[in-house]
Amino acid sequence: LLLVVLLAVVLPLSLDIFRLNLVGKYLTYAFVAVGLVMVWGYGGVLSLGQGVFFGIGGYAMAMFLKLEASDPITTKIQSTPGIPDFMDWNQITELPALWLPFKSLPLSLALVVLAPMALAWLVSFAMFKRRVGGVYFAIITQAVALICTVLIIGQQGYTGGVNGMTDLKTMLGWDTRTDSAKYILYYVCVGLLVCSIVLCRWIQTSKLGTLLLAMRDKEDRVRFSGYDVSNFKVFTFCLAAGLSGIGGAMFALQVGFMSPSFVGIVPSIEMVIFCAVGGRMSLVGAVYGALLGECGQDAVLGELSGPVAVPDGRALHRGDDGFPDGAGGRLGRKDPPLVEGPPRGAAPSRGEAAARHADGACGTDTAAPTASPEPHLPEGVGSQRA
Amino acid sequence: MNLSDMMNIGLMQGFAGLSLFAVLLLMGLGLAIIFGQMGVINMAHGEFMTIGAYSIYLAARVTETMAPAFMPYYFPIAIGLAFVFAFIAGWLVEWVLIRHLYKRPLDTLLATWGVSLGLQQIFRTFIGPKEVSPTLPEWLMGSWTPHEGLDIPINGLFVLALTALVTGGVLVALHKSRWGLRVRATVANRTMANATGIDTMKTDRLTFAIGCGIAGMAGAAFTTIGSTGPTSGSLYIVDAFLVVTFGGAASLLGTVVSAFGIAQTQSISEFFMTGSMAKVLTLSLIVLILMMRPQGLFAVKVRR
């Protein structure tokens, strides 16, 4: 765990501000991945709708920032000053009631966490009480993600449609686009991330964590022992949702916009993949997974704009094929030779935590885990005992 | 707008729903076989559909350049081709990937998602990112007008007929053929089926491939309605999954009913409100119903 902090110190010193901002962006995904470790790795429930919570958090933050960015003075060329520009384009003449809470900062910040949690509670309470599990839960959360995307895109006047919310510049008069602000935001992000990891770690080591593991492996037995299984699951799911919300808010702050493309099914599954790559039992691994996944994507994207997702898609299913509990090494190997430089694959092997829980079913990997082709991983490789 | 106009619009809207129903049902059938019978979540199903659609397109291109006189007749053969291509692709995917993952259904989801991304990219590189649509034979064009003001497109009718044929075929095959017997035995009790001498590995592979082949035919049906792009499969995948879960996994009848219900709700409510709201309404309804009845409409009791 210490190494994460080290990374947080080393990276700012070694990277320029643009890259650091990018890393900060990746770290926001790490929030989601950490949440997924709790839900999926420990709770044994796969959610494909984490992007929704990320999105709600992000939108909550973005709405606040947008309202601030569109005060009556700067927007006086519009037909109704004082409302966000996209509302003006959509002939909305007054601020919708939905937006009113976002005029105050504390309320917005609270909503960043509480709104995703509320939705998560609603969904998970209904599902877990009825003992919907596994595959069905995954599919339903996926449907929820789809609903949210369609809703956000459809209600252009209220949410900005496909474009999302753009031009988020200031927070309480503080310009978030300057370099120093970016540094501060990055550190806030890292700090929050470390806090959430510590929180999750604490939960994992407490009795609750043990219970979660027990539930994942033999749910009925826990139920017969007198525990209310569904409440624990609901709690974990809400926790993950809240974390995703924080991630989303940090995303909106750092990147300066929020759009429905971060809400839908594709990002949700991407996040699950980050989590899987990093090892679904390891909180720290989730962070690395998110960083690597995104870095890899961006690096490949930068190198060749054409056949991008081919290696990517291959990579993740190879990784998944070989290593039941994550730790995707050896990814780029089977791909067409178009990946030369980019650090596709090469996630650190997360042996310990994974192996500890490898149940018999997982012994199917055919290919022996060969070493990753390009071993230029950051110093995190040995940090497995977080 | 008088009453008969309303009737006509209602009918046509209903028919549009029927076309959607046909595609959803074909997609859902393949998925229901794979997911319901084998418990594998095939996220790449949409891409198998796209394979089918592209093979129709390629067949159309080939006949156009090689044998223009043959144009009116190529379509049925192309449908066969679509099935074969998707079947082969499904066979390969099962062999390379899925068979290692049977015990971990949630991981099949991620793995096939990877396959689907890869396939999409392959389509994009080799066929191009633009949406294509094949030249349809003459007899599929136009519409059928039983009386004034009521137009029913012929391609929709054709798709319906194809769907009925395939659905019937699958039902018969599942309940009458040796393959169906093996599949049902494997679903009911894998170990037992294995013990009685059924090669469950082979059955799984065949089942997966047939499911993919049906997806290919769904793609064939799809080309007569809309144009095909690299990502058109993924547009339908969630809907198809909902169809299958909503209908109750492992129940083909449920799949038929739920595909019908979903498609009709969608297209009729589209008439009253905007498309996106209609979609939201339909999906929310499904999610609500699924929350209340997680096992779907028609649950099959399987002893576990």
XYZ file of C-alpha atoms in Angstrom:
690
model
C 0.000 0.000 0.000
C 2.889 2.288 0.720
C 3.945 1.986 -2.861
C 0.776 3.637 -4.038
C 1.651 6.665 -2.008
C 5.152 6.497 -3.391
C 3.725 6.436 -6.870
C 1.672 9.431 -6.019
C 4.846 11.249 -5.046
C 7.111 9.960 -7.771
C 4.734 10.529 -10.624
C 4.171 14.248 -10.058
C 7.906 14.773 -9.939
C 8.653 12.825 -13.057
C 5.806 13.836 -15.323
C 4.879 17.154 -16.791
C 1.592 18.716 -15.906
C -0.280 17.529 -18.958
C 0.550 13.910 -18.302
C -0.092 14.329 -14.644
C -3.543 15.568 -15.421
C -4.034 12.497 -17.568
C -2.903 10.289 -14.732
C -5.336 12.102 -12.517
C -8.047 11.276 -15.005
C -7.086 7.626 -14.932
C -7.117 7.679 -11.182
C -10.749 8.684 -11.249
C -11.441 5.384 -12.937
C -9.494 3.736 -10.190
C -12.207 4.834 -7.754
C -14.673 2.784 -9.720
C -12.288 -0.120 -9.939
C -11.768 -0.065 -6.186
C -15.513 -0.123 -5.736
C -15.703 -3.050 -8.090
C -13.111 -4.938 -6.110
C -15.400 -4.663 -3.146
C -18.530 -5.633 -5.028
C -17.141 -8.184 -7.396
C -14.052 -9.554 -5.761
C -15.380 -9.639 -2.241
C -19.119 -9.573 -2.701
C -19.069 -11.883 -5.690
C -21.630 -9.757 -7.493
C -20.685 -8.495 -10.898
C -22.181 -5.158 -11.735
C -22.026 -3.894 -15.283
C -23.587 -0.601 -14.387
C -20.846 1.091 -12.414
C -20.555 3.657 -15.154
C -23.970 4.908 -14.152
C -22.786 5.830 -10.699
C -19.620 7.327 -12.078
C -21.811 9.332 -14.385
C -24.210 10.484 -11.695
C -21.348 11.678 -9.548
C -19.756 13.348 -12.507
C -22.951 14.991 -13.578
C -23.703 16.217 -10.087
C -20.334 17.922 -9.982
C -20.628 19.135 -13.532
C -24.044 20.637 -12.865
C -22.663 22.643 -10.011
C -19.715 23.828 -12.046
C -21.904 24.562 -15.002
C -24.255 26.676 -12.962
C -21.322 28.629 -11.708
C -19.927 29.004 -15.174
C -23.201 30.391 -16.426
C -23.915 33.281 -14.133
C -26.113 36.054 -15.475
C -23.170 38.274 -16.417
C -21.297 35.893 -18.684
C -24.430 34.555 -20.272
C -26.215 37.779 -20.951
C -26.216 37.271 -24.702
C -28.644 34.411 -24.220
C -32.352 34.945 -24.338
C -32.560 34.018 -20.667
C -29.370 34.861 -18.834
C -28.266 32.791 -15.905
C -28.977 29.342 -17.204
C -26.515 26.973 -18.857
C -25.996 27.554 -22.532
C -27.383 24.248 -23.747
C -30.656 24.936 -21.980
C -30.864 28.190 -23.812
C -30.321 26.397 -27.093
C -33.157 24.089 -26.229
C -35.617 26.878 -25.507
C -35.774 26.308 -21.804
C -36.403 29.608 -20.118
C -35.917 28.860 -16.468
C -33.798 26.597 -14.382
C -35.455 23.185 -13.949
C -36.230 22.124 -10.412
C -33.804 19.262 -10.766
C -30.963 21.714 -10.982
C -31.843 23.841 -7.984
C -29.886 21.834 -5.370
C -26.742 22.299 -7.362
C -26.558 25.976 -6.598
C -24.817 25.302 -3.334
C -21.491 23.564 -3.086
C -22.038 21.477 0.066
C -25.299 20.158 -1.267
C -23.695 19.242 -4.572
C -20.841 17.499 -2.869
C -23.259 15.566 -0.738
C -25.247 14.617 -3.804
C -22.108 13.419 -5.537
C -21.994 10.631 -3.025
C -25.603 10.309 -1.989
C -27.325 10.295 -5.356
C -25.413 7.271 -6.694
C -25.895 5.583 -3.359
C -29.614 6.191 -3.453
C -29.927 4.715 -6.909
C -27.696 1.843 -5.957
C -29.793 1.204 -2.896
C -32.964 1.223 -4.933
C -31.621 -1.203 -7.497
C -29.763 -3.491 -5.186
C -32.366 -3.573 -2.446
C -35.028 -4.718 -4.853
C -32.718 -7.268 -6.400
C -30.903 -8.722 -3.454
C -34.008 -8.992 -1.334
C -35.433 -11.190 -4.025
C -32.188 -13.061 -4.217
C -31.442 -12.152 -7.760
C -27.844 -12.928 -8.254
C -24.972 -13.493 -10.566
C -25.778 -13.286 -14.195
C -29.187 -11.730 -13.796
C -27.811 -8.948 -11.703
C -25.162 -8.272 -14.308
C -27.712 -8.072 -17.062
C -30.097 -5.879 -15.138
C -27.390 -3.434 -14.158
C -26.412 -3.369 -17.785
C -29.968 -2.483 -18.690
C -29.914 0.271 -16.089
C -26.783 1.639 -17.699
C -28.496 1.610 -21.064
C -31.551 3.365 -19.659
C -29.432 6.091 -18.136
C -27.515 6.716 -21.319
C -30.639 6.912 -23.412
C -32.262 9.168 -20.863
C -29.326 11.543 -20.687
C -28.987 11.754 -24.426
C -32.702 12.092 -24.938
C -33.280 14.882 -22.436
C -31.049 17.315 -24.189
C -32.500 20.392 -22.591
C -31.791 19.197 -19.091
C -28.523 17.360 -19.480
C -26.805 18.702 -22.543
C -27.473 15.617 -24.619
C -24.654 13.836 -26.375
C -22.256 16.704 -25.890
C -22.656 16.607 -22.166
C -21.614 19.572 -20.113
C -18.689 21.502 -21.383
C -16.768 24.602 -20.416
C -16.464 23.908 -16.743
C -13.883 26.415 -15.706
C -14.137 27.599 -12.182
C -15.065 26.300 -8.789
C -16.114 29.011 -6.355
C -14.234 31.481 -8.450
C -11.125 29.345 -8.434
C -9.844 28.610 -11.900
C -9.408 24.855 -12.258
C -7.494 25.073 -15.486
C -4.279 26.586 -14.269
C -1.289 24.372 -13.616
C -1.284 24.886 -9.896
C -4.960 24.035 -9.726
C -4.249 20.880 -11.631
C -1.590 19.928 -9.130
C -3.965 20.534 -6.281
C -6.724 18.574 -7.927
C -4.367 15.738 -8.610
C -3.368 15.571 -4.992
C -6.957 15.813 -3.855
C -7.698 12.928 -6.158
C -4.817 10.834 -4.889
C -5.719 11.663 -1.327
C -9.313 10.661 -1.769
C -8.270 7.514 -3.533
C -5.940 6.527 -0.742
C -8.654 7.303 1.776
C -11.120 5.118 -0.023
C -8.609 2.314 -0.330
C -7.929 2.535 3.384
C -11.638 2.521 4.052
C -12.162 -0.530 1.887
C -9.152 -2.195 3.404
C -10.581 -1.588 6.828
C -13.855 -3.088 5.772
C -12.093 -6.065 4.276
C -10.158 -6.846 7.384
C -13.121 -6.318 9.656
C -15.710 -8.929 10.314
C -17.771 -7.560 7.480
C -15.082 -8.411 4.980
C -14.898 -11.949 6.201
C -18.642 -12.198 5.939
C -18.581 -10.893 2.410
C -16.066 -13.487 1.405
C -18.114 -16.160 3.071
C -21.179 -14.965 1.235
C -19.412 -15.029 -2.053
C -18.355 -18.597 -1.583
C -21.365 -20.121 0.117
C -24.206 -17.736 0.310
C -26.735 -20.176 1.642
C -24.559 -21.252 4.479
C -24.135 -17.687 5.654
C -27.838 -17.191 5.406
C -28.492 -20.272 7.481
C -26.044 -19.020 10.062
C -28.468 -16.244 10.720
C -27.044 -13.346 8.772
C -29.153 -11.184 6.570
C -27.183 -11.665 3.411
C -28.973 -9.143 1.267
C -28.306 -6.228 3.600
C -24.585 -6.803 3.437
C -24.677 -6.973 -0.292
C -26.748 -3.830 -0.521
C -24.274 -2.080 1.721
C -21.326 -3.107 -0.403
C -23.036 -2.125 -3.575
C -23.943 1.280 -2.185
C -20.383 1.755 -1.010
C -19.073 0.991 -4.456
C -21.615 3.336 -5.966
C -20.569 6.131 -3.645
C -16.926 5.590 -4.539
C -17.783 5.681 -8.223
C -19.653 8.914 -7.628
C -16.564 10.487 -6.066
C -14.555 9.274 -9.023
C -17.011 10.844 -11.396
C -16.913 14.152 -9.569
C -13.131 14.206 -9.654
C -13.316 13.391 -13.323
C -15.578 16.343 -14.016
C -13.281 18.612 -12.041
C -10.081 17.516 -13.676
C -11.167 17.073 -17.233
C -13.566 19.945 -17.373
C -16.472 18.230 -19.011
C -18.846 15.375 -18.553
C -20.672 13.527 -21.245
C -22.902 10.479 -21.588
C -20.075 8.522 -23.156
C -18.793 7.938 -19.630
C -22.082 6.566 -18.435
C -23.049 3.789 -20.759
C -22.327 0.134 -21.071
C -18.955 0.343 -22.744
C -17.223 2.349 -20.009
C -18.938 0.245 -17.385
C -17.508 -2.907 -18.848
C -14.163 -1.234 -19.362
C -14.041 -0.534 -15.681
C -14.821 -4.134 -14.901
C -11.945 -5.041 -17.151
C -9.572 -2.709 -15.331
C -10.598 -4.420 -12.190
C -10.107 -7.838 -13.733
C -6.721 -6.912 -15.142
C -5.523 -5.622 -11.818
C -6.796 -8.641 -9.998
C -10.244 -8.592 -8.632
C -9.204 -9.281 -5.089
C -6.666 -6.539 -4.781
C -7.588 -2.944 -4.097
C -4.195 -1.683 -5.116
C -4.305 -3.895 -8.147
C -7.504 -2.185 -9.191
C -5.696 1.122 -9.222
C -2.886 -0.286 -11.302
C -5.419 -1.944 -13.554
C -7.165 1.335 -14.210
C -3.908 3.164 -14.803
C -2.536 0.520 -17.103
C -5.728 -0.041 -19.002
C -6.132 3.610 -19.740
C -2.437 4.217 -20.404
C -2.382 1.292 -22.755
C -5.438 2.536 -24.545
C -4.098 6.015 -24.895
C -0.678 4.853 -25.931
C -2.088 2.586 -28.597
C -4.476 5.290 -29.657
C -1.621 7.684 -29.974
C 0.505 5.312 -31.994
C -2.018 4.249 -34.540
C -5.426 5.685 -34.854
C -6.777 2.889 -37.002
C -6.877 -0.647 -35.720
C -6.964 0.210 -32.090
C -9.229 -2.093 -30.294
C -8.005 -5.227 -31.986
C -5.068 -5.736 -29.694
C -7.082 -4.283 -26.888
C -9.946 -6.655 -27.260
C -7.684 -9.606 -27.792
C -5.568 -8.611 -24.920
C -8.331 -8.561 -22.461
C -9.785 -11.824 -23.417
C -6.420 -13.511 -23.470
C -5.784 -12.124 -20.062
C -9.100 -13.319 -18.880
C -8.650 -16.690 -20.399
C -5.360 -17.418 -18.803
C -5.744 -15.900 -15.411
C -8.956 -16.501 -13.624
C -8.358 -13.951 -10.956
C -6.958 -11.186 -13.008
C -3.324 -10.406 -13.233
C -3.235 -10.171 -16.964
C 0.286 -10.641 -18.055
C 1.343 -11.677 -21.474
C -1.293 -9.808 -23.325
C 0.250 -8.470 -26.459
C 1.690 -11.750 -27.497
C -1.056 -13.278 -29.534
C -1.928 -10.120 -31.330
C -1.209 -9.191 -34.877
C 2.213 -7.603 -34.958
C 0.924 -4.091 -35.009
C 1.808 -3.380 -31.433
C 5.407 -2.499 -31.230
C 5.995 0.039 -28.541
C 2.957 0.672 -26.420
C 2.756 -0.999 -23.066
C -0.248 -3.033 -23.962
C -0.667 -5.675 -21.368
C 2.133 -6.292 -18.971
C 0.066 -5.850 -15.890
C 1.878 -6.814 -12.761
C 1.167 -10.272 -11.665
C -0.975 -10.235 -8.651
C -0.217 -13.696 -7.596
C -0.663 -13.819 -3.926
C -4.070 -12.488 -3.227
C -5.452 -14.185 -6.274
C -3.887 -17.517 -5.670
C -5.110 -17.571 -2.139
C -8.662 -17.596 -3.344
C -8.305 -19.543 -6.505
C -11.046 -22.072 -6.201
C -10.838 -25.365 -7.941
C -12.914 -24.185 -10.837
C -10.222 -21.864 -11.939
C -7.618 -24.408 -12.754
C -8.418 -24.392 -16.415
C -5.835 -22.133 -17.869
C -4.168 -23.869 -20.705
C -1.407 -21.498 -21.487
C 1.234 -21.151 -18.880
C 1.554 -17.561 -17.820
C 4.554 -16.500 -19.782
C 6.325 -13.367 -18.805
C 4.917 -10.208 -20.171
C 6.554 -9.177 -23.399
C 7.536 -5.684 -22.476
C 8.604 -5.564 -18.888
C 8.720 -1.831 -18.538
C 6.211 -1.673 -15.797
C 6.542 0.972 -13.150
C 7.974 0.078 -9.848
C 4.714 -1.348 -8.646
C 5.406 -4.873 -9.774
C 6.616 -6.128 -6.483
C 4.015 -4.444 -4.400
C 1.690 -7.283 -4.092
C 1.004 -7.442 -0.487
C -1.186 -4.488 -0.030
C -57.455 12.138 -39.170
C -60.421 9.862 -38.979
C -60.856 6.486 -37.469
C -59.696 4.376 -40.409
C -56.518 6.429 -40.687
C -55.897 5.769 -37.042
C -56.469 2.104 -37.641
C -54.031 2.092 -40.516
C -51.375 3.888 -38.561
C -51.901 1.564 -35.674
C -51.554 -1.425 -37.966
C -48.447 -0.127 -39.659
C -46.885 0.778 -36.364
C -47.761 -2.652 -35.140
C -46.124 -4.108 -38.189
C -42.981 -2.089 -37.641
C -43.027 -3.612 -34.213
C -43.318 -7.015 -35.818
C -40.160 -6.442 -37.853
C -38.305 -5.406 -34.731
C -39.784 -8.441 -33.065
C -38.407 -10.648 -35.816
C -34.850 -9.405 -35.435
C -35.032 -9.474 -31.660
C -36.458 -12.947 -31.721
C -33.771 -14.302 -34.019
C -31.099 -12.714 -31.857
C -32.825 -13.905 -28.739
C -33.177 -17.449 -30.022
C -29.478 -17.837 -30.521
C -28.804 -16.292 -27.162
C -31.448 -18.370 -25.468
C -29.822 -21.493 -26.781
C -26.387 -20.392 -25.676
C -27.271 -18.663 -22.446
C -30.278 -20.669 -21.454
C -28.909 -24.053 -22.302
C -25.238 -23.600 -21.603
C -25.142 -20.717 -19.168
C -22.615 -18.819 -21.243
C -23.177 -15.112 -21.553
C -22.237 -14.354 -25.087
C -21.547 -10.660 -25.387
C -20.180 -11.220 -28.869
C -23.550 -12.344 -30.102
C -24.205 -9.043 -31.794
C -20.976 -9.442 -33.707
C -22.020 -12.839 -34.961
C -25.118 -11.140 -36.225
C -22.942 -8.595 -37.961
C -20.952 -11.405 -39.532
C -24.174 -12.699 -40.998
C -25.152 -9.288 -42.254
C -21.767 -8.732 -43.842
C -21.817 -12.085 -45.535
C -25.115 -11.136 -47.163
C -23.516 -7.909 -48.266
C -20.476 -9.685 -49.673
C -22.646 -12.226 -51.437
C -24.642 -9.416 -52.972
C -21.475 -7.715 -54.145
C -20.079 -10.894 -55.610
C -23.229 -11.812 -57.488
C -23.549 -8.280 -58.737
C -20.131 -8.335 -60.329
C -19.852 -11.978 -61.322
C -23.321 -12.997 -62.351
C -25.809 -10.158 -62.579
C -28.448 -12.471 -64.028
C -28.383 -14.440 -60.855
C -29.324 -11.427 -58.732
C -32.969 -12.319 -58.075
C -32.048 -15.670 -56.617
C -28.961 -15.068 -54.559
C -30.694 -14.123 -51.366
C -31.727 -17.538 -50.035
C -28.252 -18.889 -50.721
C -26.736 -15.893 -49.021
C -28.816 -16.594 -45.954
C -27.369 -20.083 -45.930
C -23.909 -18.577 -46.237
C -24.597 -16.217 -43.387
C -25.509 -19.161 -41.223
C -22.420 -21.083 -42.241
C -20.005 -18.233 -41.629
C -21.431 -17.392 -38.251
C -21.498 -21.084 -37.421
C -17.813 -21.466 -38.217
C -16.913 -18.353 -36.282
C -18.909 -19.581 -33.332
C -17.235 -22.961 -33.509
C -13.812 -21.364 -33.461
C -14.621 -19.050 -30.594
C -15.953 -21.914 -28.570
C -12.901 -23.987 -29.294
C -10.382 -21.275 -28.559
C -12.018 -19.579 -25.666
C -15.324 -20.581 -24.224
C -14.609 -24.163 -23.439
C -12.104 -23.110 -20.813
C -14.625 -20.966 -19.090
C -17.755 -23.041 -18.656
C -17.451 -23.116 -14.929
C -17.204 -19.366 -14.642
C -20.181 -17.773 -16.394
C -19.308 -14.229 -15.389
C -15.894 -14.567 -16.947
C -17.382 -15.719 -20.213
C -19.074 -12.366 -20.238
C -15.800 -10.489 -20.095
C -14.040 -12.814 -22.488
C -16.750 -12.624 -25.116
C -16.859 -8.885 -24.658
C -13.220 -8.904 -25.644
C -14.057 -11.029 -28.644
C -16.740 -8.599 -29.612
C -14.396 -5.613 -29.429
C -11.851 -7.477 -31.489
C -14.398 -8.481 -34.103
C -15.757 -4.963 -34.347
C -12.294 -3.702 -35.009
C -11.703 -6.382 -37.599
C -14.856 -5.317 -39.396
C -13.693 -1.755 -39.240
C -10.296 -2.479 -40.711
C -11.259 -4.961 -43.359
C -14.683 -3.850 -44.475
C -14.638 -0.242 -43.484
C -16.342 1.908 -40.901
C -19.085 3.022 -43.243
C -22.474 1.467 -43.019
C -23.243 -0.730 -45.973
C -26.393 -2.278 -47.277
C -26.639 -4.955 -49.946
C -28.623 -4.555 -53.110
C -31.733 -6.485 -52.418
C -33.394 -8.521 -55.122
C -36.384 -6.958 -56.809
C -38.965 -9.096 -55.166
C -38.043 -7.874 -51.732
C -38.661 -4.243 -52.592
C -41.871 -2.320 -52.470
C -44.838 -2.839 -50.302
C -48.043 -4.700 -50.211
C -51.182 -2.609 -50.122
C -54.202 -4.618 -49.103
C -56.310 -1.498 -49.156
C -56.084 2.248 -49.396
C -53.669 3.921 -46.999
C -52.237 0.741 -45.577
C -48.719 -0.117 -46.706
C -46.990 -3.176 -45.474
C -43.392 -3.503 -46.622
C -42.596 -6.816 -48.274
C -39.182 -7.126 -46.694
C -40.875 -7.026 -43.316
C -43.126 -9.885 -44.379
C -40.128 -11.806 -45.618
C -38.290 -11.322 -42.358
C -41.329 -12.493 -40.462
C -41.584 -15.607 -42.558
C -37.889 -16.319 -42.093
C -38.203 -15.853 -38.374
C -41.170 -18.164 -38.161
C -39.273 -20.759 -40.144
C -36.157 -20.557 -38.003
C -38.046 -20.525 -34.736
C -40.087 -23.501 -35.782
C -36.961 -25.246 -36.943
C -35.159 -24.674 -33.679
C -38.112 -25.823 -31.638
C -38.473 -28.985 -33.689
C -34.754 -29.653 -33.650
C -34.560 -29.194 -29.933
C -37.393 -31.539 -29.213
C -37.165 -34.094 -31.979
C -33.602 -34.490 -33.135
C -30.731 -36.369 -31.542
C -28.910 -33.114 -31.054
C -31.869 -31.645 -29.195
C -32.057 -34.690 -27.013
C -28.395 -34.390 -26.142
C -28.690 -30.706 -25.423
C -31.654 -31.183 -23.164
C -29.948 -34.000 -21.364
C -26.820 -31.916 -20.865
C -28.818 -29.015 -19.532
C -30.795 -31.136 -17.159
C -27.822 -32.889 -15.681
C -24.393 -32.567 -17.141
C -22.657 -35.247 -15.144
C -25.407 -37.737 -15.722
C -25.503 -37.019 -19.427
C -21.784 -37.514 -19.560
C -22.118 -40.789 -17.745
C -24.679 -42.103 -20.183
C -22.272 -41.611 -23.016
C -23.194 -38.216 -24.358
C -20.176 -36.253 -25.406
C -21.062 -33.059 -23.564
C -18.044 -31.180 -24.846
C -19.074 -31.817 -28.397
C -22.674 -30.992 -27.647
C -21.637 -27.709 -26.124
C -19.561 -26.805 -29.113
C -22.293 -27.679 -31.540
C -24.869 -25.806 -29.513
C -22.735 -22.718 -29.331
C -22.045 -22.828 -33.030
C -25.702 -23.306 -33.886
C -26.645 -20.399 -31.652
C -24.109 -18.254 -33.453
C -25.369 -19.482 -36.793
C -28.858 -18.356 -35.883
C -27.402 -15.004 -34.981
C -25.947 -14.949 -38.471
C -29.401 -15.487 -39.887
C -30.653 -12.685 -37.694
C -28.028 -10.581 -39.414
C -29.364 -11.709 -42.771
C -32.828 -10.617 -41.749
C -31.390 -7.393 -40.435
C -29.900 -6.393 -43.789
C -33.331 -6.255 -45.364
C -34.460 -3.717 -42.796
C -31.468 -1.520 -42.089
C -27.896 -0.960 -43.090
C -24.992 -2.699 -41.427
C -22.037 -1.092 -39.740
C -19.289 -2.475 -37.550
C -21.167 -1.595 -34.396
C -24.701 -2.447 -35.425
C -24.531 -5.722 -33.569
C -23.762 -4.143 -30.253
C -26.841 -1.960 -30.553
C -29.008 -4.988 -30.241
C -27.080 -7.029 -27.777
C -28.524 -5.572 -24.592
C -32.031 -5.733 -25.969
C -31.497 -9.312 -26.952
C -30.233 -10.142 -23.506
C -33.240 -8.544 -21.949
C -35.448 -10.539 -24.266
C -33.864 -13.733 -23.094
C -33.849 -12.935 -19.383
C -37.296 -11.463 -19.546
C -38.683 -14.506 -21.239
C -36.996 -16.755 -18.793
C -33.732 -18.388 -19.681
C -33.987 -21.885 -21.039
C -37.497 -21.362 -22.257
C -37.749 -20.788 -25.981
C -41.444 -20.070 -25.782
C -40.724 -17.370 -23.237
C -38.211 -15.864 -25.624
C -40.828 -15.654 -28.337
C -43.388 -14.054 -26.086
C -41.016 -11.559 -24.534
C -39.531 -10.560 -27.889
C -43.042 -9.868 -29.090
C -43.953 -7.913 -25.998
C -40.806 -5.823 -25.957
C -40.884 -5.023 -29.645
C -44.534 -4.041 -29.585
C -44.226 -1.901 -26.476
C -41.277 -0.173 -28.044
C -42.806 0.561 -31.417
C -46.268 1.475 -30.186
C -44.992 3.824 -27.526
C -42.671 5.306 -30.120
C -45.774 6.560 -31.834
C -46.888 8.512 -28.808
C -43.594 9.935 -27.622
C -40.041 10.423 -28.755
C -37.943 7.407 -29.603
C -35.606 7.762 -26.672
C -38.406 8.097 -24.160
C -40.086 5.047 -25.649
C -36.890 3.114 -25.184
C -36.501 4.317 -21.613
C -40.085 3.380 -20.867
C -39.725 -0.080 -22.348
C -36.456 -0.811 -20.612
C -37.670 0.480 -17.271
C -40.747 -1.690 -17.535
C -38.601 -4.713 -18.231
C -36.266 -3.962 -15.368
C -39.186 -3.483 -13.006
C -40.795 -6.715 -14.050
C -37.493 -8.527 -13.805
C -37.022 -7.198 -10.309
C -40.343 -8.624 -9.322
C -39.942 -11.824 -11.242
C -36.244 -12.483 -11.592
C -36.681 -15.842 -13.193
C -38.516 -14.326 -16.139
C -41.967 -14.871 -17.443
C -41.725 -18.527 -18.171
C -39.480 -20.236 -15.739
C -38.483 -23.797 -16.252
C -37.975 -25.795 -13.160
C -34.632 -27.481 -13.338
C -33.386 -29.457 -10.466
C -29.990 -28.266 -9.378
